[in-house]
Amino acid sequence: MKDSMKRNGIFWDIMKEGVLPSRIASMLSAPSAQQIAFVRSLTRGQRRTETLHVPLTELGTAVLDLETTGFHYNHGDEILSFGAVRVDGMEVDREAFYSLARPGTAIPERIIELTGITLQAAEEAPALLQVLQDFMSFVDDRVLIAHGSAHDKAFLDAALWKTTRVHLGHRVLDTMMIARKLVPNRPISALDDWLRIYDIPIGRRHHALEDAKMTAQLWVKLIDHLAHTGVVTLGDLYHFLGKS
């Protein structure tokens, strides 16, 4: 009886202080059916064939970057932060999206040093499903752009499946793959290297939003370069890349 009273007393002390352990907080902020249904609706029907006929100079895209706890989504690594900017044709929108996401796994020290995302910041971040809902609303039905997109696509797809049991339905383009195709004599992959080649100032790296902004500038430069090779529409670009 005394132990029970003691536990109750500790619980109410925590409640009065306004601080909840992450396990209790996650139970109280369990995802709703409406949230899940909404995110599911944002992943469907995004690969419309008519989009292939749109000129790249008119195409609506969303350039994204993710910071993660590691490189292996299938071995427990998770998304730490989302960054995205919208691009209309060759105009980068001033409105941007950025949010941390509370991971369900530990953050390695090397990732903390690389990204600057502290344990406290991650613990206080919104739940993954909430961030996914906001992120998917922001990118809407746009074609997604990322540098080294396989990493971002895999983690985003894994996060969607984990939270809502759906897969990412958007078209995804990779600035690294496009740049390599345009400049085949430069066997490089790092974003920094391609930013230098296209004379884009390098700002803060390994921050999801800042990397997304720089990748957006690279995408705009690539559109211009593609036009000089006769690649005008999204369909042309897929053909150029040898993709269907």
Coordinates of N, CA and C in Angstrom, one line a residue, residues 16-156:
K16 N 2.7 17.8 -12.0 CA 2.7 19.2 -11.6 C 3.9 19.9 -12.1
E17 N 5.0 19.2 -12.3 CA 6.2 19.9 -12.9 C 6.1 20.1 -14.4
G18 N 5.1 19.4 -15.0 CA 4.9 19.5 -16.4 C 5.9 18.7 -17.2
V19 N 6.6 17.7 -16.6 CA 7.5 16.9 -17.4 C 7.1 15.4 -17.3
L20 N 7.0 14.8 -18.4 CA 6.7 13.4 -18.5 C 7.8 12.5 -19.1
P21 N 8.1 11.4 -18.5 CA 9.0 10.5 -19.1 C 8.5 10.2 -20.6
S22 N 9.5 9.9 -21.5 CA 9.1 9.7 -22.9 C 8.2 8.6 -23.1
R23 N 8.3 7.5 -22.3 CA 7.4 6.4 -22.5 C 6.0 6.7 -22.2
I24 N 5.7 7.5 -21.1 CA 4.4 7.9 -20.7 C 3.9 8.9 -21.7
A25 N 4.8 9.9 -22.1 CA 4.4 10.9 -23.1 C 3.9 10.3 -24.4
S26 N 4.6 9.2 -24.9 CA 4.3 8.6 -26.1 C 2.9 7.9 -26.0
M27 N 2.6 7.3 -24.8 CA 1.3 6.7 -24.7 C 0.2 7.7 -24.7
L28 N 0.4 8.9 -24.1 CA -0.6 9.9 -24.1 C -0.8 10.6 -25.4
S29 N 0.2 10.5 -26.3 CA 0.1 11.2 -27.6 C 0.0 10.1 -28.7
A30 N -0.7 9.0 -28.4 CA -0.9 7.9 -29.4 C -1.5 8.5 -30.6
P31 N -1.1 8.0 -31.8 CA -1.7 8.5 -33.1 C -3.1 8.2 -33.2
S32 N -3.9 9.1 -33.8 CA -5.3 8.9 -34.0 C -5.5 8.3 -35.4
A33 N -6.7 7.7 -35.5 CA -7.1 7.1 -36.8 C -7.1 8.2 -37.9
Q34 N -7.5 9.4 -37.5 CA -7.6 10.5 -38.5 C -6.3 10.9 -39.0
Q35 N -5.3 10.9 -38.1 CA -3.9 11.2 -38.5 C -3.4 10.2 -39.5
I36 N -3.6 8.9 -39.2 CA -3.1 7.8 -40.0 C -3.8 7.9 -41.4
A37 N -5.1 8.1 -41.4 CA -5.9 8.2 -42.7 C -5.4 9.4 -43.5
F38 N -5.1 10.5 -42.8 CA -4.7 11.7 -43.6 C -3.4 11.5 -44.2
V39 N -2.4 10.9 -43.5 CA -1.1 10.7 -44.1 C -1.2 9.7 -45.2
R40 N -2.0 8.7 -45.1 CA -2.2 7.7 -46.1 C -2.7 8.4 -47.4
S41 N -3.7 9.3 -47.2 CA -4.2 10.0 -48.4 C -3.2 10.8 -49.1
L42 N -2.2 11.3 -48.5 CA -1.2 12.1 -49.1 C -0.1 11.3 -49.8
T43 N -0.1 10.0 -49.8 CA 0.8 9.2 -50.4 C 0.3 8.5 -51.7
R44 N -1.0 8.7 -52.0 CA -1.6 8.0 -53.1 C -1.7 8.8 -54.4
G45 N -1.6 8.1 -55.5 CA -1.9 8.8 -56.8 C -1.0 9.9 -57.2
Q46 N 0.3 9.8 -56.7 CA 1.2 10.9 -57.0 C 2.0 10.7 -58.3
R47 N 2.0 9.5 -58.9 CA 2.8 9.3 -60.1 C 1.9 9.4 -61.4
R48 N 1.2 10.5 -61.5 CA 0.4 10.7 -62.7 C 1.2 10.8 -64.0
T49 N 0.7 10.1 -65.0 CA 1.5 10.1 -66.3 C 1.5 11.5 -66.9
E50 N 0.5 12.3 -66.7 CA 0.5 13.6 -67.3 C 1.6 14.5 -66.8
T51 N 2.1 14.2 -65.7 CA 3.3 15.0 -65.1 C 4.5 14.8 -66.0
L52 N 4.6 13.7 -66.8 CA 5.8 13.5 -67.6 C 5.9 14.5 -68.7
H53 N 4.8 15.2 -69.1 CA 4.8 16.1 -70.2 C 5.1 17.6 -69.7
V54 N 5.2 17.8 -68.4 CA 5.4 19.1 -67.9 C 6.9 19.5 -68.1
P55 N 7.2 20.7 -68.6 CA 8.6 21.2 -68.7 C 9.2 21.3 -67.3
L56 N 10.5 21.0 -67.2 CA 11.1 21.2 -65.9 C 11.1 22.6 -65.4
T57 N 11.0 23.5 -66.3 CA 11.0 25.0 -65.9 C 9.6 25.4 -65.4
E58 N 8.6 24.4 -65.4 CA 7.3 24.7 -64.9 C 6.9 23.6 -63.8
L59 N 7.8 22.7 -63.6 CA 7.4 21.6 -62.7 C 7.5 22.0 -61.3
G60 N 6.4 21.6 -60.5 CA 6.4 21.8 -59.1 C 7.1 20.7 -58.3
T61 N 8.2 21.0 -57.6 CA 9.0 20.0 -56.9 C 9.1 20.4 -55.4
A62 N 9.6 19.5 -54.6 CA 9.9 19.7 -53.2 C 11.2 19.1 -53.0
V63 N 12.2 19.9 -52.6 CA 13.6 19.4 -52.4 C 13.7 19.1 -50.9
L64 N 14.1 17.9 -50.6 CA 14.1 17.5 -49.2 C 15.5 16.9 -48.7
D65 N 15.7 16.9 -47.4 CA 16.9 16.3 -46.8 C 16.4 15.8 -45.5
L66 N 17.0 14.7 -45.1 CA 16.7 14.1 -43.8 C 18.0 13.9 -43.0
E67 N 18.0 14.1 -41.7 CA 19.1 13.7 -40.9 C 18.6 12.5 -40.1
T68 N 19.5 11.4 -40.0 CA 19.1 10.2 -39.4 C 20.1 9.7 -38.3
T69 N 19.7 8.8 -37.5 CA 20.6 8.3 -36.4 C 21.7 7.4 -37.0
G70 N 21.6 7.0 -38.2 CA 22.6 6.2 -38.9 C 22.2 5.9 -40.3
F71 N 22.8 4.9 -40.9 CA 22.5 4.7 -42.4 C 21.7 3.4 -42.6
H72 N 21.2 2.7 -41.6 CA 20.6 1.5 -41.8 C 19.2 1.5 -41.2
Y73 N 18.2 1.9 -42.0 CA 16.8 1.9 -41.5 C 16.3 0.5 -41.2
N74 N 16.8 -0.5 -41.8 CA 16.4 -1.9 -41.6 C 17.1 -2.5 -40.4
H75 N 17.9 -1.7 -39.7 CA 18.6 -2.2 -38.5 C 18.3 -1.2 -37.3
G76 N 17.2 -0.5 -37.4 CA 16.8 0.3 -36.3 C 17.1 1.8 -36.3
D77 N 17.9 2.2 -37.3 CA 18.1 3.7 -37.4 C 16.8 4.4 -37.8
E78 N 16.7 5.6 -37.3 CA 15.5 6.4 -37.6 C 15.8 7.8 -38.0
I79 N 14.7 8.5 -38.4 CA 14.8 9.9 -38.9 C 14.9 10.8 -37.6
L80 N 15.8 11.8 -37.7 CA 16.0 12.7 -36.6 C 15.4 14.1 -37.0
S81 N 15.5 14.5 -38.3 CA 15.0 15.8 -38.7 C 14.6 15.8 -40.2
F82 N 13.6 16.6 -40.5 CA 13.1 16.8 -41.9 C 13.4 18.2 -42.3
G83 N 13.9 18.4 -43.5 CA 14.0 19.7 -44.1 C 13.5 19.7 -45.5
A84 N 12.8 20.7 -46.0 CA 12.3 20.7 -47.3 C 12.0 22.2 -47.8
V85 N 12.2 22.4 -49.1 CA 11.8 23.7 -49.7 C 11.1 23.3 -51.0
R86 N 10.1 24.2 -51.3 CA 9.3 24.0 -52.6 C 10.0 24.8 -53.7
V87 N 10.0 24.2 -54.9 CA 10.5 24.9 -56.0 C 9.5 24.9 -57.1
D88 N 9.1 26.0 -57.7 CA 8.2 26.1 -58.8 C 9.0 26.5 -60.0
G89 N 9.2 25.5 -60.9 CA 10.0 25.6 -62.0 C 11.5 25.8 -61.6
M90 N 11.9 27.1 -61.7 CA 13.3 27.4 -61.3 C 13.3 28.4 -60.2
E91 N 12.2 28.6 -59.6 CA 12.0 29.6 -58.5 C 11.9 28.9 -57.2
V92 N 12.9 29.1 -56.3 CA 12.8 28.5 -54.9 C 11.9 29.3 -54.0
D93 N 10.9 28.7 -53.5 CA 9.9 29.4 -52.6 C 10.6 29.7 -51.3
R94 N 10.3 30.9 -50.8 CA 10.8 31.3 -49.5 C 10.3 30.5 -48.3
E95 N 9.1 30.0 -48.5 CA 8.5 29.1 -47.4 C 9.2 27.8 -47.3
A96 N 9.6 27.4 -46.1 CA 10.3 26.1 -46.0 C 9.7 25.3 -44.8
F97 N 10.1 24.0 -44.8 CA 9.7 23.2 -43.7 C 10.9 22.6 -43.0
Y98 N 10.8 22.7 -41.6 CA 11.9 22.1 -40.8 C 11.3 21.6 -39.5
S99 N 11.6 20.4 -39.1 CA 11.2 19.8 -37.8 C 12.1 18.7 -37.4
L100 N 12.4 18.7 -36.1 CA 13.0 17.5 -35.5 C 11.9 16.4 -35.4
A101 N 12.3 15.2 -35.2 CA 11.3 14.1 -35.0 C 11.9 13.2 -33.8
R102 N 11.0 12.9 -32.9 CA 11.5 12.2 -31.7 C 11.8 10.7 -32.1
P103 N 13.1 10.3 -32.0 CA 13.4 8.9 -32.4 C 13.1 7.9 -31.3
G104 N 12.9 6.7 -31.7 CA 12.7 5.6 -30.7 C 13.9 4.8 -30.4
T105 N 15.1 5.4 -30.8 CA 16.3 4.7 -30.6 C 17.4 5.7 -30.2
A106 N 18.5 5.2 -29.6 CA 19.5 6.1 -29.2 C 20.2 6.8 -30.3
I107 N 20.8 8.0 -30.0 CA 21.5 8.7 -31.0 C 23.0 8.6 -30.7
P108 N 23.7 8.0 -31.7 CA 25.2 7.9 -31.5 C 25.9 9.2 -31.3
E109 N 26.9 9.2 -30.5 CA 27.7 10.5 -30.3 C 28.1 11.1 -31.5
R110 N 28.6 10.3 -32.5 CA 29.1 10.9 -33.8 C 28.0 11.6 -34.5
I111 N 26.7 11.2 -34.4 CA 25.6 11.8 -35.1 C 25.3 13.1 -34.4
I112 N 25.4 13.1 -33.1 CA 25.2 14.4 -32.3 C 26.2 15.4 -32.7
E113 N 27.5 15.0 -32.8 CA 28.5 15.9 -33.2 C 28.3 16.4 -34.7
L114 N 27.9 15.5 -35.5 CA 27.7 15.8 -37.0 C 26.6 16.8 -37.2
T115 N 25.4 16.5 -36.6 CA 24.2 17.3 -36.8 C 24.0 18.4 -35.9
G116 N 24.5 18.3 -34.7 CA 24.3 19.3 -33.6 C 22.9 19.1 -32.9
I117 N 22.3 17.9 -33.2 CA 21.0 17.6 -32.6 C 21.3 16.9 -31.3
T118 N 20.9 17.5 -30.2 CA 21.2 17.0 -28.9 C 20.2 16.0 -28.4
L119 N 20.5 15.2 -27.4 CA 19.6 14.2 -26.9 C 18.3 14.9 -26.3
Q120 N 18.5 16.0 -25.6 CA 17.4 16.8 -25.1 C 16.5 17.3 -26.2
A121 N 17.1 17.8 -27.2 CA 16.2 18.4 -28.4 C 15.4 17.2 -29.0
A122 N 16.1 16.1 -29.2 CA 15.4 15.0 -29.8 C 14.3 14.4 -28.9
E123 N 14.5 14.4 -27.6 CA 13.5 13.9 -26.6 C 12.3 14.8 -26.6
E124 N 12.5 16.1 -26.8 CA 11.4 17.1 -26.8 C 10.7 17.3 -28.1
A125 N 11.2 16.6 -29.2 CA 10.7 16.8 -30.5 C 9.3 16.1 -30.7
P126 N 8.5 16.5 -31.7 CA 7.2 15.9 -31.9 C 7.4 14.4 -32.3
A127 N 6.3 13.7 -32.1 CA 6.3 12.3 -32.5 C 6.4 12.2 -34.0
L128 N 7.0 11.1 -34.5 CA 7.2 10.9 -35.9 C 6.0 11.0 -36.8
L129 N 4.9 10.5 -36.4 CA 3.7 10.6 -37.2 C 3.2 12.0 -37.4
Q130 N 3.3 12.8 -36.3 CA 2.9 14.2 -36.4 C 3.8 14.9 -37.4
V131 N 5.1 14.7 -37.4 CA 6.0 15.4 -38.3 C 5.7 14.9 -39.7
L132 N 5.5 13.6 -39.9 CA 5.2 13.1 -41.2 C 3.9 13.7 -41.8
Q133 N 2.9 13.9 -40.9 CA 1.7 14.6 -41.4 C 2.0 16.0 -41.9
D134 N 2.8 16.7 -41.1 CA 3.1 18.1 -41.5 C 4.0 18.1 -42.7
F135 N 4.9 17.2 -42.8 CA 5.9 17.2 -43.9 C 5.1 16.8 -45.2
M136 N 4.3 15.8 -45.1 CA 3.6 15.3 -46.3 C 2.6 16.4 -46.8
S137 N 2.0 17.1 -45.9 CA 1.2 18.2 -46.3 C 2.0 19.3 -47.0
F138 N 3.2 19.6 -46.5 CA 4.0 20.6 -47.1 C 4.4 20.2 -48.5
V139 N 4.9 19.0 -48.8 CA 5.4 18.6 -50.1 C 4.2 18.3 -51.0
D140 N 3.0 18.0 -50.5 CA 1.8 17.7 -51.2 C 2.1 16.7 -52.3
D141 N 1.7 17.0 -53.6 CA 1.8 16.0 -54.7 C 3.0 16.3 -55.6
R142 N 3.9 17.1 -55.1 CA 5.1 17.5 -55.9 C 6.0 16.4 -56.1
V143 N 6.8 16.5 -57.2 CA 7.9 15.5 -57.4 C 9.0 15.8 -56.4
L144 N 9.5 14.8 -55.7 CA 10.5 15.0 -54.7 C 11.9 15.0 -55.2
I145 N 12.8 15.8 -54.7 CA 14.2 15.9 -55.2 C 15.0 15.8 -53.9
A146 N 16.1 15.0 -54.1 CA 17.1 14.8 -53.0 C 18.4 14.5 -53.6
H147 N 19.5 14.8 -52.8 CA 20.8 14.4 -53.3 C 21.2 13.1 -52.6
G148 N 21.5 12.1 -53.4 CA 21.7 10.8 -52.9 C 20.4 10.3 -52.4
S149 N 19.4 10.3 -53.2 CA 18.0 10.1 -52.8 C 17.7 8.8 -52.3
A150 N 18.5 7.7 -52.6 CA 18.2 6.4 -52.1 C 18.1 6.4 -50.6
H151 N 19.0 7.1 -49.9 CA 19.0 7.1 -48.5 C 17.7 7.8 -47.9
D152 N 17.4 9.0 -48.4 CA 16.2 9.7 -48.0 C 14.9 8.9 -48.3
K153 N 14.8 8.4 -49.5 CA 13.6 7.7 -49.9 C 13.4 6.4 -49.1
A154 N 14.5 5.7 -48.8 CA 14.4 4.5 -48.0 C 13.9 4.8 -46.6
F155 N 14.5 5.8 -45.9 CA 14.1 6.2 -44.6 C 12.6 6.7 -44.5
L156 N 12.3 7.6 -45.5 CA 10.9 8.1 -45.6 C 9.9 7.0 -45.8

